[in-house]
């Protein structure tokens, strides 16, 4: 959707990891990753607090081929790469250079950033294609939600969460679709009846104003 560009990756497992964690799901304007030696992973983890100021998001994974990736606007990724190099060089006591990709000139800093990824244990959610499900009885499980919402289009991820308060008996959930059109079709219905329970289909609070209006217009049409 917004395009991605990556440095040359020498391991197919890293590409699979990027795809599985939705790093390449289109929420960010640019994604770049590197396969790195295993001893680098701990120093990279230590760089996380400093990288927050760049606005880029850092992923670290050991998938057989240790790997790191940063995602964000082009200018943010440039800054994050430079900072990573500096911090790694200090931590390892030797010069470190991360290969520089070809930075796209047409996606520097858009006027309005897209909905961000929200990271949950196990996966990173593409919020622009994710709807919020309220009033979920605990017996309505993730597979039930997936089976129901697949009528609107391919479902990428489902996360069912317990009640926000211990004394409540209704939980909630997030359903992420592969395509935006599918998410909008699901959102058009204000409720979903699953296992005899009526669940509420609500807007995702992470949607930016323009996207929320797009969803609302589609529901009203």
Coordinates of C-alpha atoms in Angstrom, one line a residue, residues 45-155:
X45 CA 17.9 -4.8 22.6
X46 CA 19.8 -2.3 24.8
X47 CA 19.3 0.3 22.0
X48 CA 15.5 0.2 22.2
X49 CA 15.1 3.2 24.6
X50 CA 17.3 5.4 22.5
X51 CA 15.6 4.5 19.2
X52 CA 12.1 5.5 20.6
X53 CA 13.1 9.2 20.0
X54 CA 13.6 8.6 16.3
X55 CA 10.0 7.6 15.8
X56 CA 11.0 4.3 14.1
X57 CA 10.0 0.9 15.5
X58 CA 12.6 -1.8 16.1
X59 CA 12.1 -5.6 15.7
X60 CA 14.6 -8.1 17.0
X61 CA 14.3 -11.9 16.3
X62 CA 16.4 -15.0 16.5
X63 CA 14.8 -17.2 13.9
X64 CA 17.9 -19.4 13.3
X65 CA 19.4 -16.4 11.5
X66 CA 19.4 -13.6 14.0
X67 CA 17.8 -10.5 12.5
X68 CA 16.9 -6.9 13.2
X69 CA 14.5 -4.6 11.4
X70 CA 13.4 -1.0 11.7
X71 CA 10.3 0.5 10.2
X72 CA 8.8 4.0 9.9
X73 CA 9.1 7.0 7.7
X74 CA 12.2 7.2 5.6
X75 CA 13.8 9.9 7.7
X76 CA 13.1 8.0 10.9
X77 CA 14.7 4.8 9.5
X78 CA 17.7 6.8 8.4
X79 CA 18.2 8.2 11.9
X80 CA 17.5 4.8 13.5
X81 CA 20.1 3.1 11.3
X82 CA 22.7 5.7 12.2
X83 CA 21.9 5.4 15.9
X84 CA 22.0 1.6 15.8
X85 CA 25.5 1.7 14.1
X86 CA 26.8 4.1 16.8
X87 CA 25.4 2.2 19.7
X88 CA 26.5 -1.2 18.3
X89 CA 30.0 0.2 17.7
X90 CA 30.3 1.3 21.3
X91 CA 28.9 -1.9 22.7
X92 CA 31.0 -4.2 20.6
X93 CA 34.2 -2.1 20.7
X94 CA 34.6 -2.2 16.9
X95 CA 33.2 -0.3 13.9
X96 CA 29.8 -1.6 12.8
X97 CA 28.2 -0.7 9.5
X98 CA 24.7 -1.8 8.5
X99 CA 24.3 -1.9 4.7
X100 CA 22.5 1.2 3.5
X101 CA 19.5 0.5 1.3
X102 CA 18.2 2.7 -1.5
X103 CA 16.0 5.2 0.3
X104 CA 12.9 6.1 -1.8
X105 CA 12.7 9.8 -2.5
X106 CA 8.9 9.9 -2.8
X107 CA 8.0 8.9 0.7
X108 CA 10.0 11.2 3.0
X109 CA 7.4 12.4 5.5
X110 CA 3.7 12.1 4.4
X111 CA 1.2 14.7 5.6
X112 CA -0.7 12.2 7.6
X113 CA 0.8 9.0 9.0
X114 CA -1.1 5.8 8.6
X115 CA -2.5 3.9 11.6
X116 CA 0.4 2.4 13.6
X117 CA 1.0 -1.2 14.4
X118 CA 0.0 -2.3 17.9
X119 CA 2.3 -5.0 19.2
X120 CA 0.7 -7.9 21.0
X121 CA 2.6 -10.9 22.3
X122 CA 3.0 -13.1 19.2
X123 CA 2.2 -10.7 16.5
X124 CA 2.0 -7.1 15.5
X125 CA -1.5 -5.9 14.5
X126 CA -2.3 -3.8 11.5
X127 CA -4.7 -1.4 13.1
X128 CA -6.1 0.1 9.9
X129 CA -7.6 -3.3 9.0
X130 CA -8.6 -4.3 12.5
X131 CA -12.1 -4.0 14.0
X132 CA -12.9 -4.0 17.7
X133 CA -15.4 -6.6 19.1
X134 CA -17.2 -5.8 22.4
X135 CA -19.5 -7.8 24.7
X136 CA -17.8 -11.1 24.0
X137 CA -18.8 -14.0 26.3
X138 CA -15.9 -16.1 27.3
X139 CA -17.3 -19.1 25.5
X140 CA -16.9 -17.3 22.2
X141 CA -13.3 -18.1 21.4
X142 CA -10.8 -16.9 18.8
X143 CA -11.7 -19.7 16.4
X144 CA -15.4 -18.9 16.6
X145 CA -14.6 -15.3 15.8
X146 CA -12.4 -16.3 12.9
X147 CA -15.0 -18.6 11.4
X148 CA -17.7 -16.0 11.6
X149 CA -15.8 -13.1 10.2
X150 CA -14.2 -15.0 7.3
X151 CA -17.6 -14.5 5.5
X152 CA -16.4 -10.9 4.9
X153 CA -12.9 -11.8 3.7
X154 CA -9.6 -13.4 4.7
X155 CA -8.8 -12.9 8.4

